[in-house]
Amino acid sequence: VFASGKQSLRMQDTATNCRVTQKVALRPRACYRLSAKAKTKGFRPNGDFKLMAIGGDGRMLTFHNAHAKSDQDWTEMEVVFN
């Protein structure tokens, strides 16, 4: 199941902490957009879906609580940071 394109990621049994990470090279003082599309069914706890960007030194560059519903169709969530 995917919203668009040919790839997707499925998370199941998310009662405990569940993460997806990817390292990317960034330029200083450039503007970036982090986005994801999510579809939920029986998602618990309701609303605990976060988008984060963390610097190589562990510093939080951005944080956004996307407030995913327990059951929702494909919804795009995004955060902009620099």
PDB file of N, CA, C and O in Angstrom:
ATOM      1  N   VAL A   1       0.853  -1.178   0.000  1.00  0.00           N
ATOM      2  CA  VAL A   1       0.000   0.000   0.000  1.00  0.00           C
ATOM      3  C   VAL A   1       0.893   1.234   0.000  1.00  0.00           C
ATOM      4  O   VAL A   1       1.820   1.328   0.793  1.00  0.00           O
ATOM      5  N   PHE A   2       0.624   2.175  -0.882  1.00  0.00           N
ATOM      6  CA  PHE A   2       1.400   3.403  -0.928  1.00  0.00           C
ATOM      7  C   PHE A   2       0.517   4.535  -1.433  1.00  0.00           C
ATOM      8  O   PHE A   2      -0.463   4.311  -2.133  1.00  0.00           O
ATOM      9  N   ALA A   3       0.896   5.763  -1.058  1.00  0.00           N
ATOM     10  CA  ALA A   3       0.123   6.936  -1.461  1.00  0.00           C
ATOM     11  C   ALA A   3       0.450   7.342  -2.884  1.00  0.00           C
ATOM     12  O   ALA A   3      -0.422   7.721  -3.644  1.00  0.00           O
ATOM     13  N   SER A   4       1.728   7.272  -3.242  1.00  0.00           N
ATOM     14  CA  SER A   4       2.179   7.588  -4.591  1.00  0.00           C
ATOM     15  C   SER A   4       3.574   7.002  -4.761  1.00  0.00           C
ATOM     16  O   SER A   4       4.201   6.582  -3.800  1.00  0.00           O
ATOM     17  N   GLY A   5       4.065   6.965  -5.975  1.00  0.00           N
ATOM     18  CA  GLY A   5       5.384   6.387  -6.207  1.00  0.00           C
ATOM     19  C   GLY A   5       5.345   4.872  -6.147  1.00  0.00           C
ATOM     20  O   GLY A   5       4.289   4.260  -6.300  1.00  0.00           O
ATOM     21  N   LYS A   6       6.501   4.262  -5.882  1.00  0.00           N
ATOM     22  CA  LYS A   6       6.582   2.804  -5.900  1.00  0.00           C
ATOM     23  C   LYS A   6       7.030   2.203  -4.584  1.00  0.00           C
ATOM     24  O   LYS A   6       7.143   0.991  -4.475  1.00  0.00           O
ATOM     25  N   GLN A   7       7.319   3.032  -3.583  1.00  0.00           N
ATOM     26  CA  GLN A   7       7.809   2.503  -2.318  1.00  0.00           C
ATOM     27  C   GLN A   7       7.014   3.051  -1.157  1.00  0.00           C
ATOM     28  O   GLN A   7       6.452   4.136  -1.234  1.00  0.00           O
ATOM     29  N   SER A   8       6.991   2.273  -0.081  1.00  0.00           N
ATOM     30  CA  SER A   8       6.339   2.722   1.137  1.00  0.00           C
ATOM     31  C   SER A   8       6.992   2.025   2.325  1.00  0.00           C
ATOM     32  O   SER A   8       7.805   1.119   2.168  1.00  0.00           O
ATOM     33  N   LEU A   9       6.633   2.447   3.501  1.00  0.00           N
ATOM     34  CA  LEU A   9       7.128   1.871   4.736  1.00  0.00           C
ATOM     35  C   LEU A   9       5.932   1.559   5.602  1.00  0.00           C
ATOM     36  O   LEU A   9       5.057   2.409   5.778  1.00  0.00           O
ATOM     37  N   ARG A  10       5.881   0.362   6.125  1.00  0.00           N
ATOM     38  CA  ARG A  10       4.772  -0.021   6.988  1.00  0.00           C
ATOM     39  C   ARG A  10       5.283  -0.255   8.396  1.00  0.00           C
ATOM     40  O   ARG A  10       6.264  -0.962   8.596  1.00  0.00           O
ATOM     41  N   MET A  11       4.607   0.347   9.362  1.00  0.00           N
ATOM     42  CA  MET A  11       4.920   0.128  10.766  1.00  0.00           C
ATOM     43  C   MET A  11       3.718  -0.550  11.404  1.00  0.00           C
ATOM     44  O   MET A  11       2.600  -0.105  11.208  1.00  0.00           O
ATOM     45  N   GLN A  12       3.996  -1.567  12.157  1.00  0.00           N
ATOM     46  CA  GLN A  12       2.936  -2.343  12.773  1.00  0.00           C
ATOM     47  C   GLN A  12       3.271  -2.546  14.234  1.00  0.00           C
ATOM     48  O   GLN A  12       4.447  -2.569  14.599  1.00  0.00           O
ATOM     49  N   ASP A  13       2.271  -2.706  15.092  1.00  0.00           N
ATOM     50  CA  ASP A  13       2.481  -2.863  16.532  1.00  0.00           C
ATOM     51  C   ASP A  13       3.324  -1.723  17.083  1.00  0.00           C
ATOM     52  O   ASP A  13       4.407  -1.915  17.618  1.00  0.00           O
ATOM     53  N   THR A  14       2.829  -0.514  16.941  1.00  0.00           N
ATOM     54  CA  THR A  14       3.574   0.676  17.350  1.00  0.00           C
ATOM     55  C   THR A  14       3.273   1.076  18.791  1.00  0.00           C
ATOM     56  O   THR A  14       3.381   2.234  19.156  1.00  0.00           O
ATOM     57  N   ALA A  15       2.912   0.114  19.637  1.00  0.00           N
ATOM     58  CA  ALA A  15       2.607   0.414  21.038  1.00  0.00           C
ATOM     59  C   ALA A  15       3.834   0.952  21.768  1.00  0.00           C
ATOM     60  O   ALA A  15       3.714   1.702  22.725  1.00  0.00           O
ATOM     61  N   THR A  16       5.023   0.570  21.317  1.00  0.00           N
ATOM     62  CA  THR A  16       6.250   1.101  21.907  1.00  0.00           C
ATOM     63  C   THR A  16       6.876   2.078  20.912  1.00  0.00           C
ATOM     64  O   THR A  16       6.370   2.284  19.823  1.00  0.00           O
ATOM     65  N   ASN A  17       7.997   2.647  21.265  1.00  0.00           N
ATOM     66  CA  ASN A  17       8.672   3.618  20.416  1.00  0.00           C
ATOM     67  C   ASN A  17       9.078   2.984  19.085  1.00  0.00           C
ATOM     68  O   ASN A  17       9.737   1.965  19.042  1.00  0.00           O
ATOM     69  N   CYS A  18       8.689   3.590  17.982  1.00  0.00           N
ATOM     70  CA  CYS A  18       8.970   3.074  16.641  1.00  0.00           C
ATOM     71  C   CYS A  18       9.553   4.232  15.830  1.00  0.00           C
ATOM     72  O   CYS A  18       8.968   5.299  15.776  1.00  0.00           O
ATOM     73  N   ARG A  19      10.735   4.007  15.212  1.00  0.00           N
ATOM     74  CA  ARG A  19      11.408   5.100  14.499  1.00  0.00           C
ATOM     75  C   ARG A  19      11.872   4.687  13.115  1.00  0.00           C
ATOM     76  O   ARG A  19      12.159   3.528  12.869  1.00  0.00           O
ATOM     77  N   VAL A  20      11.994   5.677  12.266  1.00  0.00           N
ATOM     78  CA  VAL A  20      12.631   5.528  10.961  1.00  0.00           C
ATOM     79  C   VAL A  20      13.655   6.647  10.874  1.00  0.00           C
ATOM     80  O   VAL A  20      13.347   7.805  11.154  1.00  0.00           O
ATOM     81  N   THR A  21      14.887   6.309  10.514  1.00  0.00           N
ATOM     82  CA  THR A  21      15.922   7.336  10.413  1.00  0.00           C
ATOM     83  C   THR A  21      16.620   7.240   9.067  1.00  0.00           C
ATOM     84  O   THR A  21      16.674   6.176   8.454  1.00  0.00           O
ATOM     85  N   GLN A  22      17.135   8.368   8.617  1.00  0.00           N
ATOM     86  CA  GLN A  22      17.918   8.418   7.382  1.00  0.00           C
ATOM     87  C   GLN A  22      18.913   9.565   7.501  1.00  0.00           C
ATOM     88  O   GLN A  22      18.537  10.692   7.836  1.00  0.00           O
ATOM     89  N   LYS A  23      20.186   9.280   7.246  1.00  0.00           N
ATOM     90  CA  LYS A  23      21.205  10.324   7.256  1.00  0.00           C
ATOM     91  C   LYS A  23      21.256  10.981   5.878  1.00  0.00           C
ATOM     92  O   LYS A  23      21.250  10.296   4.860  1.00  0.00           O
ATOM     93  N   VAL A  24      21.292  12.318   5.872  1.00  0.00           N
ATOM     94  CA  VAL A  24      21.424  13.070   4.633  1.00  0.00           C
ATOM     95  C   VAL A  24      22.413  14.212   4.855  1.00  0.00           C
ATOM     96  O   VAL A  24      22.529  14.744   5.960  1.00  0.00           O
ATOM     97  N   ALA A  25      23.140  14.587   3.814  1.00  0.00           N
ATOM     98  CA  ALA A  25      24.081  15.708   3.890  1.00  0.00           C
ATOM     99  C   ALA A  25      23.315  17.014   3.667  1.00  0.00           C
ATOM    100  O   ALA A  25      22.538  17.125   2.718  1.00  0.00           O
ATOM    101  N   LEU A  26      23.524  17.990   4.543  1.00  0.00           N
ATOM    102  CA  LEU A  26      22.858  19.287   4.445  1.00  0.00           C
ATOM    103  C   LEU A  26      23.882  20.404   4.354  1.00  0.00           C
ATOM    104  O   LEU A  26      24.993  20.276   4.857  1.00  0.00           O
ATOM    105  N   ARG A  27      23.485  21.499   3.701  1.00  0.00           N
ATOM    106  CA  ARG A  27      24.336  22.687   3.623  1.00  0.00           C
ATOM    107  C   ARG A  27      23.932  23.657   4.724  1.00  0.00           C
ATOM    108  O   ARG A  27      22.737  23.853   4.960  1.00  0.00           O
ATOM    109  N   PRO A  28      24.887  24.304   5.374  1.00  0.00           N
ATOM    110  CA  PRO A  28      24.548  25.305   6.402  1.00  0.00           C
ATOM    111  C   PRO A  28      23.713  26.443   5.822  1.00  0.00           C
ATOM    112  O   PRO A  28      23.894  26.835   4.667  1.00  0.00           O
ATOM    113  N   ARG A  29      22.801  26.949   6.605  1.00  0.00           N
ATOM    114  CA  ARG A  29      21.944  28.093   6.265  1.00  0.00           C
ATOM    115  C   ARG A  29      21.083  27.890   5.028  1.00  0.00           C
ATOM    116  O   ARG A  29      20.666  28.839   4.380  1.00  0.00           O
ATOM    117  N   ALA A  30      20.805  26.648   4.665  1.00  0.00           N
ATOM    118  CA  ALA A  30      19.883  26.349   3.557  1.00  0.00           C
ATOM    119  C   ALA A  30      18.540  25.956   4.158  1.00  0.00           C
ATOM    120  O   ALA A  30      18.455  25.516   5.298  1.00  0.00           O
ATOM    121  N   CYS A  31      17.489  26.137   3.414  1.00  0.00           N
ATOM    122  CA  CYS A  31      16.142  25.806   3.873  1.00  0.00           C
ATOM    123  C   CYS A  31      15.762  24.408   3.370  1.00  0.00           C
ATOM    124  O   CYS A  31      15.969  24.088   2.205  1.00  0.00           O
ATOM    125  N   TYR A  32      15.211  23.595   4.264  1.00  0.00           N
ATOM    126  CA  TYR A  32      14.827  22.225   3.918  1.00  0.00           C
ATOM    127  C   TYR A  32      13.392  21.951   4.353  1.00  0.00           C
ATOM    128  O   TYR A  32      12.897  22.560   5.294  1.00  0.00           O
ATOM    129  N   ARG A  33      12.778  21.012   3.661  1.00  0.00           N
ATOM    130  CA  ARG A  33      11.413  20.595   4.005  1.00  0.00           C
ATOM    131  C   ARG A  33      11.437  19.090   4.211  1.00  0.00           C
ATOM    132  O   ARG A  33      11.887  18.336   3.348  1.00  0.00           O
ATOM    133  N   LEU A  34      10.960  18.658   5.358  1.00  0.00           N
ATOM    134  CA  LEU A  34      10.821  17.241   5.678  1.00  0.00           C
ATOM    135  C   LEU A  34       9.336  16.918   5.619  1.00  0.00           C
ATOM    136  O   LEU A  34       8.525  17.572   6.270  1.00  0.00           O
ATOM    137  N   SER A  35       8.976  15.949   4.773  1.00  0.00           N
ATOM    138  CA  SER A  35       7.560  15.623   4.649  1.00  0.00           C
ATOM    139  C   SER A  35       7.364  14.114   4.609  1.00  0.00           C
ATOM    140  O   SER A  35       8.268  13.359   4.249  1.00  0.00           O
ATOM    141  N   ALA A  36       6.179  13.711   4.997  1.00  0.00           N
ATOM    142  CA  ALA A  36       5.807  12.295   4.978  1.00  0.00           C
ATOM    143  C   ALA A  36       4.303  12.209   4.782  1.00  0.00           C
ATOM    144  O   ALA A  36       3.559  13.100   5.200  1.00  0.00           O
ATOM    145  N   LYS A  37       3.873  11.150   4.132  1.00  0.00           N
ATOM    146  CA  LYS A  37       2.440  10.867   4.027  1.00  0.00           C
ATOM    147  C   LYS A  37       2.158   9.672   4.918  1.00  0.00           C
ATOM    148  O   LYS A  37       2.905   8.696   4.908  1.00  0.00           O
ATOM    149  N   ALA A  38       1.092   9.766   5.699  1.00  0.00           N
ATOM    150  CA  ALA A  38       0.763   8.688   6.627  1.00  0.00           C
ATOM    151  C   ALA A  38      -0.704   8.312   6.502  1.00  0.00           C
ATOM    152  O   ALA A  38      -1.567   9.169   6.337  1.00  0.00           O
ATOM    153  N   LYS A  39      -0.956   7.025   6.575  1.00  0.00           N
ATOM    154  CA  LYS A  39      -2.301   6.480   6.611  1.00  0.00           C
ATOM    155  C   LYS A  39      -2.357   5.618   7.860  1.00  0.00           C
ATOM    156  O   LYS A  39      -1.462   4.793   8.092  1.00  0.00           O
ATOM    157  N   THR A  40      -3.365   5.823   8.693  1.00  0.00           N
ATOM    158  CA  THR A  40      -3.422   5.093   9.958  1.00  0.00           C
ATOM    159  C   THR A  40      -4.708   4.289  10.090  1.00  0.00           C
ATOM    160  O   THR A  40      -5.747   4.651   9.538  1.00  0.00           O
ATOM    161  N   LYS A  41      -4.608   3.214  10.843  1.00  0.00           N
ATOM    162  CA  LYS A  41      -5.764   2.379  11.162  1.00  0.00           C
ATOM    163  C   LYS A  41      -5.508   1.781  12.543  1.00  0.00           C
ATOM    164  O   LYS A  41      -4.577   1.007  12.731  1.00  0.00           O
ATOM    165  N   GLY A  42      -6.293   2.208  13.518  1.00  0.00           N
ATOM    166  CA  GLY A  42      -6.124   1.727  14.883  1.00  0.00           C
ATOM    167  C   GLY A  42      -4.839   2.204  15.519  1.00  0.00           C
ATOM    168  O   GLY A  42      -4.283   1.535  16.380  1.00  0.00           O
ATOM    169  N   PHE A  43      -4.347   3.386  15.104  1.00  0.00           N
ATOM    170  CA  PHE A  43      -3.090   3.921  15.608  1.00  0.00           C
ATOM    171  C   PHE A  43      -3.242   4.368  17.047  1.00  0.00           C
ATOM    172  O   PHE A  43      -4.127   5.128  17.383  1.00  0.00           O
ATOM    173  N   ARG A  44      -2.381   3.865  17.917  1.00  0.00           N
ATOM    174  CA  ARG A  44      -2.378   4.231  19.332  1.00  0.00           C
ATOM    175  C   ARG A  44      -0.962   4.533  19.744  1.00  0.00           C
ATOM    176  O   ARG A  44      -0.045   3.852  19.305  1.00  0.00           O
ATOM    177  N   PRO A  45      -0.666   5.482  20.595  1.00  0.00           N
ATOM    178  CA  PRO A  45      -1.631   6.438  21.134  1.00  0.00           C
ATOM    179  C   PRO A  45      -2.007   7.481  20.089  1.00  0.00           C
ATOM    180  O   PRO A  45      -1.165   7.898  19.307  1.00  0.00           O
ATOM    181  N   ASN A  46      -3.235   7.871  20.096  1.00  0.00           N
ATOM    182  CA  ASN A  46      -3.760   8.813  19.123  1.00  0.00           C
ATOM    183  C   ASN A  46      -2.975  10.121  19.188  1.00  0.00           C
ATOM    184  O   ASN A  46      -2.866  10.728  20.228  1.00  0.00           O
ATOM    185  N   GLY A  47      -2.387  10.530  18.084  1.00  0.00           N
ATOM    186  CA  GLY A  47      -1.724  11.820  17.992  1.00  0.00           C
ATOM    187  C   GLY A  47      -0.222  11.804  18.192  1.00  0.00           C
ATOM    188  O   GLY A  47       0.429  12.807  17.998  1.00  0.00           O
ATOM    189  N   ASP A  48       0.373  10.695  18.575  1.00  0.00           N
ATOM    190  CA  ASP A  48       1.803  10.682  18.875  1.00  0.00           C
ATOM    191  C   ASP A  48       2.617  10.309  17.642  1.00  0.00           C
ATOM    192  O   ASP A  48       3.174   9.224  17.543  1.00  0.00           O
ATOM    193  N   PHE A  49       2.680  11.212  16.681  1.00  0.00           N
ATOM    194  CA  PHE A  49       3.412  11.022  15.429  1.00  0.00           C
ATOM    195  C   PHE A  49       4.259  12.264  15.220  1.00  0.00           C
ATOM    196  O   PHE A  49       3.735  13.357  15.068  1.00  0.00           O
ATOM    197  N   LYS A  50       5.583  12.130  15.252  1.00  0.00           N
ATOM    198  CA  LYS A  50       6.460  13.290  15.205  1.00  0.00           C
ATOM    199  C   LYS A  50       7.385  13.252  13.995  1.00  0.00           C
ATOM    200  O   LYS A  50       7.845  12.192  13.599  1.00  0.00           O
ATOM    201  N   LEU A  51       7.670  14.425  13.434  1.00  0.00           N
ATOM    202  CA  LEU A  51       8.692  14.595  12.409  1.00  0.00           C
ATOM    203  C   LEU A  51       9.825  15.380  13.067  1.00  0.00           C
ATOM    204  O   LEU A  51       9.583  16.432  13.659  1.00  0.00           O
ATOM    205  N   MET A  52      11.053  14.863  12.969  1.00  0.00           N
ATOM    206  CA  MET A  52      12.184  15.526  13.609  1.00  0.00           C
ATOM    207  C   MET A  52      13.382  15.547  12.674  1.00  0.00           C
ATOM    208  O   MET A  52      13.576  14.623  11.894  1.00  0.00           O
ATOM    209  N   ALA A  53      14.183  16.591  12.787  1.00  0.00           N
ATOM    210  CA  ALA A  53      15.482  16.658  12.117  1.00  0.00           C
ATOM    211  C   ALA A  53      16.511  16.900  13.215  1.00  0.00           C
ATOM    212  O   ALA A  53      16.368  17.832  14.015  1.00  0.00           O
ATOM    213  N   ILE A  54      17.525  16.037  13.265  1.00  0.00           N
ATOM    214  CA  ILE A  54      18.539  16.112  14.313  1.00  0.00           C
ATOM    215  C   ILE A  54      19.897  16.290  13.650  1.00  0.00           C
ATOM    216  O   ILE A  54      20.260  15.546  12.732  1.00  0.00           O
ATOM    217  N   GLY A  55      20.674  17.274  14.106  1.00  0.00           N
ATOM    218  CA  GLY A  55      21.989  17.549  13.551  1.00  0.00           C
ATOM    219  C   GLY A  55      22.987  16.454  13.906  1.00  0.00           C
ATOM    220  O   GLY A  55      22.760  15.643  14.812  1.00  0.00           O
ATOM    221  N   GLY A  56      24.104  16.425  13.203  1.00  0.00           N
ATOM    222  CA  GLY A  56      25.147  15.436  13.443  1.00  0.00           C
ATOM    223  C   GLY A  56      25.696  15.475  14.848  1.00  0.00           C
ATOM    224  O   GLY A  56      26.191  14.470  15.359  1.00  0.00           O
ATOM    225  N   ASP A  57      25.569  16.637  15.510  1.00  0.00           N
ATOM    226  CA  ASP A  57      26.037  16.774  16.886  1.00  0.00           C
ATOM    227  C   ASP A  57      24.958  16.415  17.904  1.00  0.00           C
ATOM    228  O   ASP A  57      25.140  16.580  19.101  1.00  0.00           O
ATOM    229  N   GLY A  58      23.800  15.924  17.420  1.00  0.00           N
ATOM    230  CA  GLY A  58      22.701  15.544  18.302  1.00  0.00           C
ATOM    231  C   GLY A  58      21.744  16.680  18.624  1.00  0.00           C
ATOM    232  O   GLY A  58      20.751  16.478  19.310  1.00  0.00           O
ATOM    233  N   ARG A  59      22.022  17.874  18.124  1.00  0.00           N
ATOM    234  CA  ARG A  59      21.167  19.042  18.378  1.00  0.00           C
ATOM    235  C   ARG A  59      19.878  18.940  17.566  1.00  0.00           C
ATOM    236  O   ARG A  59      19.892  18.610  16.391  1.00  0.00           O
ATOM    237  N   MET A  60      18.753  19.233  18.205  1.00  0.00           N
ATOM    238  CA  MET A  60      17.454  19.208  17.542  1.00  0.00           C
ATOM    239  C   MET A  60      17.343  20.406  16.599  1.00  0.00           C
ATOM    240  O   MET A  60      17.438  21.541  17.030  1.00  0.00           O
ATOM    241  N   LEU A  61      17.188  20.151  15.297  1.00  0.00           N
ATOM    242  CA  LEU A  61      17.042  21.219  14.305  1.00  0.00           C
ATOM    243  C   LEU A  61      15.584  21.615  14.135  1.00  0.00           C
ATOM    244  O   LEU A  61      15.272  22.756  13.849  1.00  0.00           O
ATOM    245  N   THR A  62      14.690  20.657  14.277  1.00  0.00           N
ATOM    246  CA  THR A  62      13.265  20.938  14.204  1.00  0.00           C
ATOM    247  C   THR A  62      12.488  19.794  14.841  1.00  0.00           C
ATOM    248  O   THR A  62      12.972  18.676  14.952  1.00  0.00           O
ATOM    249  N   PHE A  63      11.284  20.099  15.257  1.00  0.00           N
ATOM    250  CA  PHE A  63      10.413  19.109  15.872  1.00  0.00           C
ATOM    251  C   PHE A  63       8.985  19.506  15.536  1.00  0.00           C
ATOM    252  O   PHE A  63       8.617  20.669  15.651  1.00  0.00           O
ATOM    253  N   HIS A  64       8.196  18.554  15.098  1.00  0.00           N
ATOM    254  CA  HIS A  64       6.799  18.837  14.765  1.00  0.00           C
ATOM    255  C   HIS A  64       5.939  17.648  15.153  1.00  0.00           C
ATOM    256  O   HIS A  64       6.181  16.535  14.707  1.00  0.00           O
ATOM    257  N   ASN A  65       4.962  17.872  16.022  1.00  0.00           N
ATOM    258  CA  ASN A  65       3.998  16.828  16.358  1.00  0.00           C
ATOM    259  C   ASN A  65       2.892  16.895  15.321  1.00  0.00           C
ATOM    260  O   ASN A  65       2.159  17.865  15.249  1.00  0.00           O
ATOM    261  N   ALA A  66       2.798  15.865  14.485  1.00  0.00           N
ATOM    262  CA  ALA A  66       1.883  15.882  13.342  1.00  0.00           C
ATOM    263  C   ALA A  66       0.441  15.544  13.710  1.00  0.00           C
ATOM    264  O   ALA A  66      -0.443  15.622  12.876  1.00  0.00           O
ATOM    265  N   HIS A  67       0.171  15.159  14.936  1.00  0.00           N
ATOM    266  CA  HIS A  67      -1.193  14.886  15.403  1.00  0.00           C
ATOM    267  C   HIS A  67      -1.952  13.931  14.482  1.00  0.00           C
ATOM    268  O   HIS A  67      -3.027  14.247  13.992  1.00  0.00           O
ATOM    269  N   ALA A  68      -1.386  12.770  14.244  1.00  0.00           N
ATOM    270  CA  ALA A  68      -2.074  11.760  13.433  1.00  0.00           C
ATOM    271  C   ALA A  68      -3.285  11.237  14.198  1.00  0.00           C
ATOM    272  O   ALA A  68      -3.234  11.037  15.404  1.00  0.00           O
ATOM    273  N   LYS A  69      -4.355  11.019  13.469  1.00  0.00           N
ATOM    274  CA  LYS A  69      -5.577  10.471  14.077  1.00  0.00           C
ATOM    275  C   LYS A  69      -5.463   8.958  14.171  1.00  0.00           C
ATOM    276  O   LYS A  69      -4.666   8.341  13.465  1.00  0.00           O
ATOM    277  N   SER A  70      -6.287   8.369  15.006  1.00  0.00           N
ATOM    278  CA  SER A  70      -6.285   6.919  15.171  1.00  0.00           C
ATOM    279  C   SER A  70      -6.582   6.216  13.847  1.00  0.00           C
ATOM    280  O   SER A  70      -5.966   5.214  13.516  1.00  0.00           O
ATOM    281  N   ASP A  71      -7.523   6.750  13.079  1.00  0.00           N
ATOM    282  CA  ASP A  71      -7.877   6.219  11.763  1.00  0.00           C
ATOM    283  C   ASP A  71      -7.987   7.392  10.793  1.00  0.00           C
ATOM    284  O   ASP A  71      -8.816   8.271  10.985  1.00  0.00           O
ATOM    285  N   GLN A  72      -7.129   7.405   9.773  1.00  0.00           N
ATOM    286  CA  GLN A  72      -7.190   8.475   8.773  1.00  0.00           C
ATOM    287  C   GLN A  72      -6.673   7.968   7.439  1.00  0.00           C
ATOM    288  O   GLN A  72      -5.845   7.062   7.377  1.00  0.00           O
ATOM    289  N   ASP A  73      -7.165   8.555   6.372  1.00  0.00           N
ATOM    290  CA  ASP A  73      -6.677   8.247   5.026  1.00  0.00           C
ATOM    291  C   ASP A  73      -5.328   8.946   4.843  1.00  0.00           C
ATOM    292  O   ASP A  73      -4.854   9.648   5.735  1.00  0.00           O
ATOM    293  N   TRP A  74      -4.695   8.797   3.686  1.00  0.00           N
ATOM    294  CA  TRP A  74      -3.397   9.395   3.433  1.00  0.00           C
ATOM    295  C   TRP A  74      -3.430  10.893   3.724  1.00  0.00           C
ATOM    296  O   TRP A  74      -4.250  11.625   3.195  1.00  0.00           O
ATOM    297  N   THR A  75      -2.521  11.333   4.584  1.00  0.00           N
ATOM    298  CA  THR A  75      -2.425  12.740   4.984  1.00  0.00           C
ATOM    299  C   THR A  75      -0.968  13.154   4.922  1.00  0.00           C
ATOM    300  O   THR A  75      -0.097  12.463   5.460  1.00  0.00           O
ATOM    301  N   GLU A  76      -0.663  14.283   4.254  1.00  0.00           N
ATOM    302  CA  GLU A  76       0.722  14.751   4.188  1.00  0.00           C
ATOM    303  C   GLU A  76       1.020  15.605   5.413  1.00  0.00           C
ATOM    304  O   GLU A  76       0.233  16.451   5.822  1.00  0.00           O
ATOM    305  N   MET A  77       2.184  15.333   6.015  1.00  0.00           N
ATOM    306  CA  MET A  77       2.648  16.066   7.172  1.00  0.00           C
ATOM    307  C   MET A  77       4.013  16.619   6.809  1.00  0.00           C
ATOM    308  O   MET A  77       4.810  15.927   6.186  1.00  0.00           O
ATOM    309  N   GLU A  78       4.290  17.868   7.193  1.00  0.00           N
ATOM    310  CA  GLU A  78       5.580  18.440   6.826  1.00  0.00           C
ATOM    311  C   GLU A  78       6.050  19.465   7.851  1.00  0.00           C
ATOM    312  O   GLU A  78       5.262  20.010   8.609  1.00  0.00           O
ATOM    313  N   VAL A  79       7.359  19.680   7.841  1.00  0.00           N
ATOM    314  CA  VAL A  79       7.976  20.704   8.668  1.00  0.00           C
ATOM    315  C   VAL A  79       9.121  21.304   7.859  1.00  0.00           C
ATOM    316  O   VAL A  79       9.786  20.608   7.084  1.00  0.00           O
ATOM    317  N   VAL A  80       9.336  22.616   7.982  1.00  0.00           N
ATOM    318  CA  VAL A  80      10.393  23.327   7.283  1.00  0.00           C
ATOM    319  C   VAL A  80      11.428  23.753   8.326  1.00  0.00           C
ATOM    320  O   VAL A  80      11.092  24.170   9.422  1.00  0.00           O
ATOM    321  N   PHE A  81      12.723  23.615   7.970  1.00  0.00           N
ATOM    322  CA  PHE A  81      13.782  23.991   8.900  1.00  0.00           C
ATOM    323  C   PHE A  81      15.013  24.452   8.139  1.00  0.00           C
ATOM    324  O   PHE A  81      15.133  24.251   6.946  1.00  0.00           O
ATOM    325  N   ASN A  82      15.937  25.102   8.847  1.00  0.00           N
ATOM    326  CA  ASN A  82      17.228  25.475   8.274  1.00  0.00           C
ATOM    327  C   ASN A  82      18.315  25.364   9.318  1.00  0.00           C
ATOM    328  O   ASN A  82      18.074  25.121  10.451  1.00  0.00           O
TER     329      ASN A  82
END
